[in-house]
Short mmCIF file of C-alpha atoms in Angstrom, two decimals:
data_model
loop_
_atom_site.label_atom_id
_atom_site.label_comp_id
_atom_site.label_asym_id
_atom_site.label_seq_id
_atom_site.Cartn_x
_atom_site.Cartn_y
_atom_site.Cartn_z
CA UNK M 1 176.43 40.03 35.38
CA UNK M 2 177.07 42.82 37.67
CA UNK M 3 175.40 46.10 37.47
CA UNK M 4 176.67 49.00 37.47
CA UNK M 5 175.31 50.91 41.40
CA UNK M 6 174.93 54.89 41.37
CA UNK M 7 176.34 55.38 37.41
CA UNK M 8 172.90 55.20 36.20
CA UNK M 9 170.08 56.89 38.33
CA UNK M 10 167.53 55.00 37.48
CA UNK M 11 164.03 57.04 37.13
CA UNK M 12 160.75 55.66 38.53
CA UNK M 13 158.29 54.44 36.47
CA UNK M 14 157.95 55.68 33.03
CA UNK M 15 160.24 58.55 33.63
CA UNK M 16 162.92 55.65 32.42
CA UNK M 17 165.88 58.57 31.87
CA UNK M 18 169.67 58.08 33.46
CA UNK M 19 173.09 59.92 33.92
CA UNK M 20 176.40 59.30 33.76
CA UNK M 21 178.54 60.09 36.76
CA UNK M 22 182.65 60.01 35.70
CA UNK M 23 184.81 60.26 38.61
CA UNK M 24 187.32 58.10 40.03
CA UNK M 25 186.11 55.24 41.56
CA UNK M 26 186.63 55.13 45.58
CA UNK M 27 185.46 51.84 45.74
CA UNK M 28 186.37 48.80 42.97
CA UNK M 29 184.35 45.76 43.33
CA UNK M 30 185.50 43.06 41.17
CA UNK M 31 187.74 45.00 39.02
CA UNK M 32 184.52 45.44 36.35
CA UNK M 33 182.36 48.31 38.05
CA UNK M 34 182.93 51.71 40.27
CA UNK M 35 180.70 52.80 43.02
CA UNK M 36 180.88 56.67 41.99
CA UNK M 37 178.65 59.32 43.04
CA UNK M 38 180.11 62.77 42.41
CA UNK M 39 181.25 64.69 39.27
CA UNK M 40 183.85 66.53 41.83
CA UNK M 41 185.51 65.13 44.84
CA UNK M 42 182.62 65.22 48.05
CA UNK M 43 183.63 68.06 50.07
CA UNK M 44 183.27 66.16 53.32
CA UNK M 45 181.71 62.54 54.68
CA UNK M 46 178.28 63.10 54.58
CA UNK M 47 178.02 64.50 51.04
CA UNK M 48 175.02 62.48 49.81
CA UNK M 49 172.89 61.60 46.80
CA UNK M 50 168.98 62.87 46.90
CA UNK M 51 168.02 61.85 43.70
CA UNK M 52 167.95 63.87 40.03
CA UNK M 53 166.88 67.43 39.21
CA UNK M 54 164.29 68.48 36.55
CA UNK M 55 167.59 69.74 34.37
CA UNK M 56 168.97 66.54 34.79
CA UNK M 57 171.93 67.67 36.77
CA UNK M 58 172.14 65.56 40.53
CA UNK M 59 170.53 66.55 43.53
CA UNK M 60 173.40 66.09 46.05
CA UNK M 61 173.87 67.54 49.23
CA UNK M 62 176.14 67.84 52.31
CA UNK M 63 174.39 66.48 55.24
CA UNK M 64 176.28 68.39 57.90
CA UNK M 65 175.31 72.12 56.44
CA UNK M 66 171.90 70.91 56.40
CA UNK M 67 172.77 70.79 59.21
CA UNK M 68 169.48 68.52 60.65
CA UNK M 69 166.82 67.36 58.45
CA UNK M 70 162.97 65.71 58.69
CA UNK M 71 161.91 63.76 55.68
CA UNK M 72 158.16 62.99 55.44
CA UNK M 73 156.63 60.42 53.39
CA UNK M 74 153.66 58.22 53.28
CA UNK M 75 153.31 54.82 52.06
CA UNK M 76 154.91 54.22 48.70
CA UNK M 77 156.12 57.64 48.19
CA UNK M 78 159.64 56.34 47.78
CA UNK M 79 160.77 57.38 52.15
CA UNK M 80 162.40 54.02 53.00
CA UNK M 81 164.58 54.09 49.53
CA UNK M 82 165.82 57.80 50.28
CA UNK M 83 167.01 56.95 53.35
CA UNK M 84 169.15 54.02 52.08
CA UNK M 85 170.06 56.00 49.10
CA UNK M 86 171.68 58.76 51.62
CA UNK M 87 173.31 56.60 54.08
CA UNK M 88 174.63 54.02 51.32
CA UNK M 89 176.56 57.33 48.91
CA UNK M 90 177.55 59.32 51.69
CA UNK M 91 179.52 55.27 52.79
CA UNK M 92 180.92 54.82 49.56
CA UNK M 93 183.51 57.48 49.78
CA UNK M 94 183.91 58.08 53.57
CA UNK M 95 185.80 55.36 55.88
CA UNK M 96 184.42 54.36 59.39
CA UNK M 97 187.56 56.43 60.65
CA UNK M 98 185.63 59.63 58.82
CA UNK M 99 181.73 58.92 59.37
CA UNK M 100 179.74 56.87 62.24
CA UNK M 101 176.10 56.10 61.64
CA UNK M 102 173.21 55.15 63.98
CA UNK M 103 170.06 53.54 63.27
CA UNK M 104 167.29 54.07 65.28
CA UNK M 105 164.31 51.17 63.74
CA UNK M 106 161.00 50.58 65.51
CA UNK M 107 159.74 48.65 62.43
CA UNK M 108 162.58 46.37 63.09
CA UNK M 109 163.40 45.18 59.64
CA UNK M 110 163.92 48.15 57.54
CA UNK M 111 167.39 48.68 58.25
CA UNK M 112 168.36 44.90 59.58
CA UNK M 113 170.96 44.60 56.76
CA UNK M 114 173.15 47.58 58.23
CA UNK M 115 173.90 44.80 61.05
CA UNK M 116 177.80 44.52 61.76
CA UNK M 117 178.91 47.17 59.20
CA UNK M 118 182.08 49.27 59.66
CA UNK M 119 180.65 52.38 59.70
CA UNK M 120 178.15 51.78 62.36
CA UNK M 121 178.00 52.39 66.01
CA UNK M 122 176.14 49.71 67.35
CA UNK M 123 173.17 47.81 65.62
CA UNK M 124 170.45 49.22 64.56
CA UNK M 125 168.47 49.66 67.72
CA UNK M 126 164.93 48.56 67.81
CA UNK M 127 164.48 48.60 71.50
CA UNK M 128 162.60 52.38 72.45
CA UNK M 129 164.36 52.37 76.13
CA UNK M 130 167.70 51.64 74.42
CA UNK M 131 166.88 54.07 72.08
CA UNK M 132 166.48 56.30 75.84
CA UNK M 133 170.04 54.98 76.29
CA UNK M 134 171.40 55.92 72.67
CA UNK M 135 170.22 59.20 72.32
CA UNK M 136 171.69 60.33 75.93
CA UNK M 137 175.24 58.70 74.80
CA UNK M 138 175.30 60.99 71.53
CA UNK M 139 174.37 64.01 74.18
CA UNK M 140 177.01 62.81 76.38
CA UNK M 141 179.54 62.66 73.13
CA UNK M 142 178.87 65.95 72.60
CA UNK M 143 179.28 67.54 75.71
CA UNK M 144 182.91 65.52 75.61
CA UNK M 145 183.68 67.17 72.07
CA UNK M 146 182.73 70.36 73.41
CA UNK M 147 185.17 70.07 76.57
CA UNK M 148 187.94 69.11 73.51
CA UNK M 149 187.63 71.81 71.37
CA UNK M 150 186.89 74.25 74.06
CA UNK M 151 190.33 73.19 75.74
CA UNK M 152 191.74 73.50 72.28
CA UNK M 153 190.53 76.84 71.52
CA UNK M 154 188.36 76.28 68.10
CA UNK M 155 184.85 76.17 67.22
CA UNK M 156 183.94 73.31 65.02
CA UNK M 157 184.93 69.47 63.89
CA UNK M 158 186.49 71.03 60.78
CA UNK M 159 188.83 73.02 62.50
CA UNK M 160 189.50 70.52 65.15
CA UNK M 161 190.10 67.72 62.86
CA UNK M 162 192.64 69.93 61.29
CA UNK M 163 193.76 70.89 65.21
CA UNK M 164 194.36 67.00 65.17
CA UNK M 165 195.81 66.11 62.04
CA UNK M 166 198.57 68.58 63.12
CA UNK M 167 199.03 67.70 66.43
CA UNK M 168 198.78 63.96 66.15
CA UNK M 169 195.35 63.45 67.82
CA UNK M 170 192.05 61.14 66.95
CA UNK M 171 190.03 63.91 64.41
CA UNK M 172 186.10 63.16 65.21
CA UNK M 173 184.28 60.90 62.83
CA UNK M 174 180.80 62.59 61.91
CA UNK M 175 178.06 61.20 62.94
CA UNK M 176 174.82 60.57 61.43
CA UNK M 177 171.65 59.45 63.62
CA UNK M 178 168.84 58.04 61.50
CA UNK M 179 165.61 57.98 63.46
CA UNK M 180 163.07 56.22 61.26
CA UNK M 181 159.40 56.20 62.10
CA UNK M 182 159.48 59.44 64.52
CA UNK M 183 156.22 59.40 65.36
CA UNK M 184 156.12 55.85 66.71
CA UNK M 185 159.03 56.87 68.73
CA UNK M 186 157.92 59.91 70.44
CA UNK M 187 154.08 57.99 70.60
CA UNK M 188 155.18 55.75 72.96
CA UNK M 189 158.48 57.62 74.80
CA UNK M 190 157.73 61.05 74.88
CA UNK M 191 160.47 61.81 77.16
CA UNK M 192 163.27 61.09 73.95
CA UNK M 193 162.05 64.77 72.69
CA UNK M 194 164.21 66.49 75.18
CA UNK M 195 167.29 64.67 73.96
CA UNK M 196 167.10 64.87 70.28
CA UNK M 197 165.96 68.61 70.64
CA UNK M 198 169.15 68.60 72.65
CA UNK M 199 170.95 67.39 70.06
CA UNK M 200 169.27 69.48 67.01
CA UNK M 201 169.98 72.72 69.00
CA UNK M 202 174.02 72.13 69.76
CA UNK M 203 175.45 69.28 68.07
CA UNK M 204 176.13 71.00 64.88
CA UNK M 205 179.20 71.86 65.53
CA UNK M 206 180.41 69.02 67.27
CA UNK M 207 179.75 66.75 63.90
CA UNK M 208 176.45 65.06 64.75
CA UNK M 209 173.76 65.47 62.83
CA UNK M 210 170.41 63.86 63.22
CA UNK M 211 167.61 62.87 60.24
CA UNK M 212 163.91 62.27 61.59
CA UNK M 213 161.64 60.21 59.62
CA UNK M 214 157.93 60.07 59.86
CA UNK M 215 155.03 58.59 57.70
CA UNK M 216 152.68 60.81 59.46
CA UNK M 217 153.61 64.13 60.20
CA UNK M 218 151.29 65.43 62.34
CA UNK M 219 151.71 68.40 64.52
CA UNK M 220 151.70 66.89 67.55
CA UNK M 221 154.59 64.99 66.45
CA UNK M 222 156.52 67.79 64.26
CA UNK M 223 156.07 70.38 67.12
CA UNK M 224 157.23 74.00 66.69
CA UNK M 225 160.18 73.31 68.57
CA UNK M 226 161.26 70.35 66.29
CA UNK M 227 160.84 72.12 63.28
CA UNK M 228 162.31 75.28 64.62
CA UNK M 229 165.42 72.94 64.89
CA UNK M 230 165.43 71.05 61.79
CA UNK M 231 165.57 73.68 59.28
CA UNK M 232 165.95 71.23 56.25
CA UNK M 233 162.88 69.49 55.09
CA UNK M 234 162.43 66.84 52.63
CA UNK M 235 158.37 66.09 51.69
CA UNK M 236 157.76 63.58 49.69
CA UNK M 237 154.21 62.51 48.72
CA UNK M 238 152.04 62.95 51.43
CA UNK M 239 148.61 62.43 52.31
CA UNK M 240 146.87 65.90 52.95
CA UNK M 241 147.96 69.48 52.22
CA UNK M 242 148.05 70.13 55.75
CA UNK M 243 150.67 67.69 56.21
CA UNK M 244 152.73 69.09 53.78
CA UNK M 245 152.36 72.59 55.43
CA UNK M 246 153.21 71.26 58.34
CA UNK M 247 156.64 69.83 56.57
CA UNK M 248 157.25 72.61 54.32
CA UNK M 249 155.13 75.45 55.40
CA UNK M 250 153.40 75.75 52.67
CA UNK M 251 150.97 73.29 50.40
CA UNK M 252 152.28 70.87 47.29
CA UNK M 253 153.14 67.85 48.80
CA UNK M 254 149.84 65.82 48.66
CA UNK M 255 150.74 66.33 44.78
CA UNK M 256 153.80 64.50 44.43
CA UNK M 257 154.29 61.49 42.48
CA UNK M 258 154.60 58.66 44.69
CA UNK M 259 157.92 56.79 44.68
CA UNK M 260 160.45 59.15 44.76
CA UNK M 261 158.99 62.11 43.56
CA UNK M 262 160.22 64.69 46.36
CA UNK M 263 160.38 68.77 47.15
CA UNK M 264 163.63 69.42 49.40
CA UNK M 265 163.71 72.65 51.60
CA UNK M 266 166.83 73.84 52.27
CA UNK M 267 168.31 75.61 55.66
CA UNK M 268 168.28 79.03 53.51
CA UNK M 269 164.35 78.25 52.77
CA UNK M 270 165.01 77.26 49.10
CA UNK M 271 163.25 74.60 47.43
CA UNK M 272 164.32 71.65 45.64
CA UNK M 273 162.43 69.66 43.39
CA UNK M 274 163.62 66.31 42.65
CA UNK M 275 163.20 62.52 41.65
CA UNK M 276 165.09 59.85 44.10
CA UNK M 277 167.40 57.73 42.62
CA UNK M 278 166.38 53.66 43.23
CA UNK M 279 168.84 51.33 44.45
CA UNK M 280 167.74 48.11 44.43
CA UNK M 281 168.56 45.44 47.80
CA UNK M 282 170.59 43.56 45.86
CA UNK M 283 173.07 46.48 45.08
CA UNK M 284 172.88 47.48 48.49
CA UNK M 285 174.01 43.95 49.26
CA UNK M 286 176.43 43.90 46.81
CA UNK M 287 177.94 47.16 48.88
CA UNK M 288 177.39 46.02 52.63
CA UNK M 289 179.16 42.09 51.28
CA UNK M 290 182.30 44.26 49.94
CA UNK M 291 182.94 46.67 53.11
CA UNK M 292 182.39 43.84 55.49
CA UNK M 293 184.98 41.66 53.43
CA UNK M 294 187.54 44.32 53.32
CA UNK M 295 187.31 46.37 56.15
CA UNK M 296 188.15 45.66 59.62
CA UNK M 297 184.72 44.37 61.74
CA UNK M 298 182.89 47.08 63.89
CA UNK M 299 183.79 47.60 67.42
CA UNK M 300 180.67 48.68 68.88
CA UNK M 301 180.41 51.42 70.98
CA UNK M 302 179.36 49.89 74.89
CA UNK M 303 176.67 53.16 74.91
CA UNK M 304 174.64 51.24 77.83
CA UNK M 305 177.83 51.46 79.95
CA UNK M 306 178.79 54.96 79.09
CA UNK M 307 175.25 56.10 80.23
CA UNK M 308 175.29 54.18 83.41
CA UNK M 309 178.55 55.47 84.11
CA UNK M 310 177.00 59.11 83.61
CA UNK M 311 173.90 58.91 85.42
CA UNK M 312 176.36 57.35 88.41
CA UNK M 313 178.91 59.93 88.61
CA UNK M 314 175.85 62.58 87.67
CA UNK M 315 173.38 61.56 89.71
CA UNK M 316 170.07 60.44 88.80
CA UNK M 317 167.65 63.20 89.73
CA UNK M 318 168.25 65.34 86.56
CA UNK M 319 166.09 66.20 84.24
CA UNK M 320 166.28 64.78 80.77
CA UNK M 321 163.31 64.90 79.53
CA UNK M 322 162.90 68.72 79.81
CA UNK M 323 162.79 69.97 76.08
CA UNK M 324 166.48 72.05 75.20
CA UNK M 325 167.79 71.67 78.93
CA UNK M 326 171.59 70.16 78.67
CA UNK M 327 172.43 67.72 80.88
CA UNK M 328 175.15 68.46 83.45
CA UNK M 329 177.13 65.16 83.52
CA UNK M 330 180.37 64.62 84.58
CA UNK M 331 182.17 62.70 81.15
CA UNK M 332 182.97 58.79 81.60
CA UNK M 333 186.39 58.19 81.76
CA UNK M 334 187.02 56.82 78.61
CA UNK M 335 187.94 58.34 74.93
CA UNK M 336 184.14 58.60 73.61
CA UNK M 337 185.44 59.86 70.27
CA UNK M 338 187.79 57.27 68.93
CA UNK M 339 185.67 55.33 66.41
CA UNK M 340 187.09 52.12 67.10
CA UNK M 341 188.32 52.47 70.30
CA UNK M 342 185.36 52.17 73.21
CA UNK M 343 183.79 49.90 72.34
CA UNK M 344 182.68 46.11 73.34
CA UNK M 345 181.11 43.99 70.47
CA UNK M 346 179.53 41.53 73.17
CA UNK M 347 176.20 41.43 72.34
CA UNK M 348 173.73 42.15 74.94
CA UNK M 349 171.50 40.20 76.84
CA UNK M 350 167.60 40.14 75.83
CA UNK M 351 166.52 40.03 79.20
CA UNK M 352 168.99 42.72 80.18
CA UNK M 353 166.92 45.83 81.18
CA UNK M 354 167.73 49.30 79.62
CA UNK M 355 168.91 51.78 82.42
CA UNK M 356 166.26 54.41 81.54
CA UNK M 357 164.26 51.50 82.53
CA UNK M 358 165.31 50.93 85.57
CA UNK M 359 165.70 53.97 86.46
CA UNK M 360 161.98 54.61 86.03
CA UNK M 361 161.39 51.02 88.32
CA UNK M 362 163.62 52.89 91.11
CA UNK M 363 161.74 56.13 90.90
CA UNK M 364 158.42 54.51 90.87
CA UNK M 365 159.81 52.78 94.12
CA UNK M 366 161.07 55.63 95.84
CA UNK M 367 157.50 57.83 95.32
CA UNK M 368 156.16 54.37 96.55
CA UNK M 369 158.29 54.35 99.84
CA UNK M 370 158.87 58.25 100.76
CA UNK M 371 154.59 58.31 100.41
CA UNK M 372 154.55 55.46 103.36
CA UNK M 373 156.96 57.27 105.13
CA UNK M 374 155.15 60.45 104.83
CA UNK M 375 151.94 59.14 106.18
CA UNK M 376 153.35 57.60 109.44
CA UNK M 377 155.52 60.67 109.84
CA UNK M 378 151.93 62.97 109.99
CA UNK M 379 150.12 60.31 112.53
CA UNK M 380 153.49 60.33 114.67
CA UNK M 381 153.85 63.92 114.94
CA UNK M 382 149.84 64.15 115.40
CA UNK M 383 150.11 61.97 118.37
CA UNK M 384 153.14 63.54 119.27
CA UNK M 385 151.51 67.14 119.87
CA UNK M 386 148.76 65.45 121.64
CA UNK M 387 150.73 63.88 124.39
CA UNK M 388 152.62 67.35 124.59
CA UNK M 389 149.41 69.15 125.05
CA UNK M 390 148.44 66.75 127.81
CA UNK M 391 152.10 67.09 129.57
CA UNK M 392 151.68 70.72 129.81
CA UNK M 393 148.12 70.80 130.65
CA UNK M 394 149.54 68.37 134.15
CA UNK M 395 152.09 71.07 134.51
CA UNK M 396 150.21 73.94 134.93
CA UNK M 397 148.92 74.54 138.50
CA UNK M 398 144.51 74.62 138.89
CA UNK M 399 143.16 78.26 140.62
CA UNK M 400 141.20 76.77 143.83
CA UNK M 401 138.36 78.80 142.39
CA UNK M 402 135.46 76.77 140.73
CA UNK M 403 133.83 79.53 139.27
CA UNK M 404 130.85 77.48 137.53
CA UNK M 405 130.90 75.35 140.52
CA UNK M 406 131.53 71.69 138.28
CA UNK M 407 132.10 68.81 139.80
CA UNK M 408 135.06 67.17 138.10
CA UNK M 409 135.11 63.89 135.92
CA UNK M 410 137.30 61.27 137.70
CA UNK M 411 139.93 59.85 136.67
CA UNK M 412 138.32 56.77 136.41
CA UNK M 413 135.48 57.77 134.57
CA UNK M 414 135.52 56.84 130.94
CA UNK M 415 133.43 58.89 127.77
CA UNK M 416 131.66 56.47 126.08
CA UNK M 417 133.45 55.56 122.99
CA UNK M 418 130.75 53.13 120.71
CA UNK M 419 131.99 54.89 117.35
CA UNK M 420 134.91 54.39 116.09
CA UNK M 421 135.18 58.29 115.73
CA UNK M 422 133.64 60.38 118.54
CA UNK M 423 133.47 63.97 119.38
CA UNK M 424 134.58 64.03 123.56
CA UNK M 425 134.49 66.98 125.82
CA UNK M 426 135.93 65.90 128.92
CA UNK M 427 137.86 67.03 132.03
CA UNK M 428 140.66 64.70 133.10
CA UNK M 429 142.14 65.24 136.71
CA UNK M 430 144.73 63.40 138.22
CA UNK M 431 144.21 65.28 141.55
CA UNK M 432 141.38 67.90 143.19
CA UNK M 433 143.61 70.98 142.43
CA UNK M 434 144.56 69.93 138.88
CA UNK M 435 142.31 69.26 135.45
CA UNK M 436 142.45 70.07 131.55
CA UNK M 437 139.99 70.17 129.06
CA UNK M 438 140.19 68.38 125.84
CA UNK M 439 138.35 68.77 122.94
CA UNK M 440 137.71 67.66 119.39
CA UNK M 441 137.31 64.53 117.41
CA UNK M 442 139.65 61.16 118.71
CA UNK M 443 140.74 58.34 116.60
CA UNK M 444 141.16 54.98 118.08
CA UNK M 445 144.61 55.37 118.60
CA UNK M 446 143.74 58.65 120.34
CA UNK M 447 141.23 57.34 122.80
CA UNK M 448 144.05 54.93 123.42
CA UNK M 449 146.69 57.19 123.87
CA UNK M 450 143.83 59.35 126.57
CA UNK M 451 143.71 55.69 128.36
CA UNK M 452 147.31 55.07 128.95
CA UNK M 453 147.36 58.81 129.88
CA UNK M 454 144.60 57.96 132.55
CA UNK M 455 146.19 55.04 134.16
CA UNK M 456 150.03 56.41 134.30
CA UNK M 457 148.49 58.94 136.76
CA UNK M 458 146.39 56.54 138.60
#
């Protein structure tokens, strides 16, 4: 028997209590049951479900006027089932022509089942360098958006989605970027910072909006300049009050309810207090089975590609991993934001190496090389000098005059040379009107050099 998924928000615990949500059904599975989420039609793709508020009226929310968001959460407080809960309502009225999602997993199996879904832009990524790679393809999409709209005179997706509609162009499909466990991430590949504060200080407009999840948020992982970008919070139960200052700016957290007791902070500094919804994996199954069996398969954006492409036209010596510097790229020749339409589903190989990591291999190469070259650039031009010194010292006539009356060193007379290193003072002649004094501390290669020098003018 099928349940009904999203008319009853189903409370945690003993807080058994549920709602009835009429609207017309977007979705029919079966003919018996309605996936519905709204009491009024969603105002754009990413409206999504949070969860229930105290006065029993739902906690939902339009992801791209939040228009970024962190959501913090330790074990059991109910993290892992928000995030499902907001990518699975804001999919059941949206169409993969309206909304693109990206999954960014280092636990690997938390969001495995969002494999080969309409909606998505390439599998969830569990690889940190491709991770490199996908975050500098959503900062290279929105450089091309902004190129559009600035050629087309308007500000913003909406009105260049209506631009489109009129003009019979491809509208953007928002994009949503869910980067779960943050602090692994940024633990391990510092450098991906740069990118997504790229991203959480200019892709509002262009329809991309990015969600940052973290177990521990600690402040050397929710910096100032993270925060200072993603205005909207969600704190669930956490572990200490300092963590949930450091989420909310302010205390309450560590007294939440775990699973899915939450407080939700809003971009005008409001607070929320609400209790997630559950949906269970089978009715997210239930879902995922019905859009993959009636809409068309995913044609994954080729983001590896598109960066290469970039970094080939662009050079590689820019920085990307300075925090809020853009990029200066030249765009790859291809439509970027045509959901369907630049893509290659071949899957890639395992041994294939990410680009950010080669690029590091070809740096670390380069330092490796130029430092060689450096060094036998500095004995050259020491050796250089010497043999100059010694040319002009032959050139220059002798006065007759011997005023301290020393007999010169011949030619043939060698200093004695038993350390490797020795400090000489000699006077080399090559005939009785003619000499040059040289002093200081010779190498091996020098007294060398001082031989050769003796035996050319011999």
């Amino acid at each position: 028997m099928a349940m009904k998924l999203l008319e009853k928000v189903k409370k945690r615990a003993e807080k058994a209590e549920s709602i009835l949500l009429d609207k017309e059904p977007n979705i029919k599975l079966n003919g018996k049951f309605s996936v519905n989420m709204l009491n009024t039609k969603a105002k754009d793709p990413t409206d999504a479900i949070f969860g229930i508020k105290p006065d029993g009226t739902i906690a939902h929310f339009c992801i791209s006027e939040m228009p970024h968001m962190l959501v913090a959460g330790t074990t059991g407080s109910g993290k892992s089932v928000l995030l499902n809960e907001i990518l699975v309502t804001a999919m059941c009225h949206s169409t993969p022509d309206e909304l693109k999602i990206g999954i960014v997993d280092p636990k690997r199996v938390e969001f495995g089942r969002y494999k080969k879904l309409p909606f998505m832009l390439a599998d969830p990524i569990t690889d940190m360098d491709e991770a490199y790679d996908f975050f500098e393809y959503l900062v290279i999409l929105m450089h091309e958006r902004y190129k559009l709209m600035e050629k087309a005179g308007l500000q913003n997706i909406t009105l260049y989605n209506e631009y489109a509609e009129k003009n019979g162009l491809d509208r953007f499909p928002y994009v949503i970027l869910l980067v779960d466990e943050y602090s692994q991430l940024v633990g391990t590949h510092k450098e991906v910072e740069g990118l997504i504060v790229q991203l959480g200080q200019m892709a509002r407009a262009a329809g991309i909006h990015v969600i940052l999840a973290t177990q521990s948020p600690r402040s050397t992982v929710v910096t100032g300049i993270i925060k200072a970008n993603f205005p909207s919070r969600v704190c669930l139960m956490v572990a200490s009050d300092l963590e949930s200052r450091i989420v909310l700016d302010e205390g309450g957290g560590e007294s939440l309810s775990p699973k899915g007791d939450m407080i939700i902070k809003l971009v005008n500094g409001s607070m929320v207090r609400a209790q997630g919804a559950y949906i269970s994996n089978k009715e997210i199954e239930t879902i995922f089975n019905h859009l993959r069996n009636t809409m068309p398969e995913p044609e994954y954006v080729d983001y590896r590609a598109i960066v290469a492409e970039s970094r080939g036209e662009g050079g590689e010596d820019e920085d990307f991993g300075g925090i809020g510097k853009a990029p200066v790229r030249k765009s790859a020749k291809r439509n970027l934001n045509t959901p369907l339409a630049n893509s290659s589903s071949k899957e890639p190989s395992i041994e294939k190496k990410s680009t950010f990591a080669l690029k590091l291999e070809k740096n670390k190469e380069e330092k490796e090389k130029q430092g060689a070259k450096t060094l036998e650039k500095l004995q050259a031009e020491k050796l250089e000098k010497v043999l100059k010194a010694l040319d002009k010292a032959d050139s220059e006539p002798q006065t007759s005059n011997n005023t301290n009356n020393e007999q010169p060193i011949s030619s043939k007379t060698k200093p004695k040379t038993t350390d490797p290193k020795v400090s000489v003072n000699v006077t080399i002649t090559t005939d009785k009107s003619e000499k040059k004094q040289v002093n200081g501390t010779t190498s091996p290669i020098m007294q060398k050099m001082l031989k050769a020098k003796k035996q050319v003018h011999k």
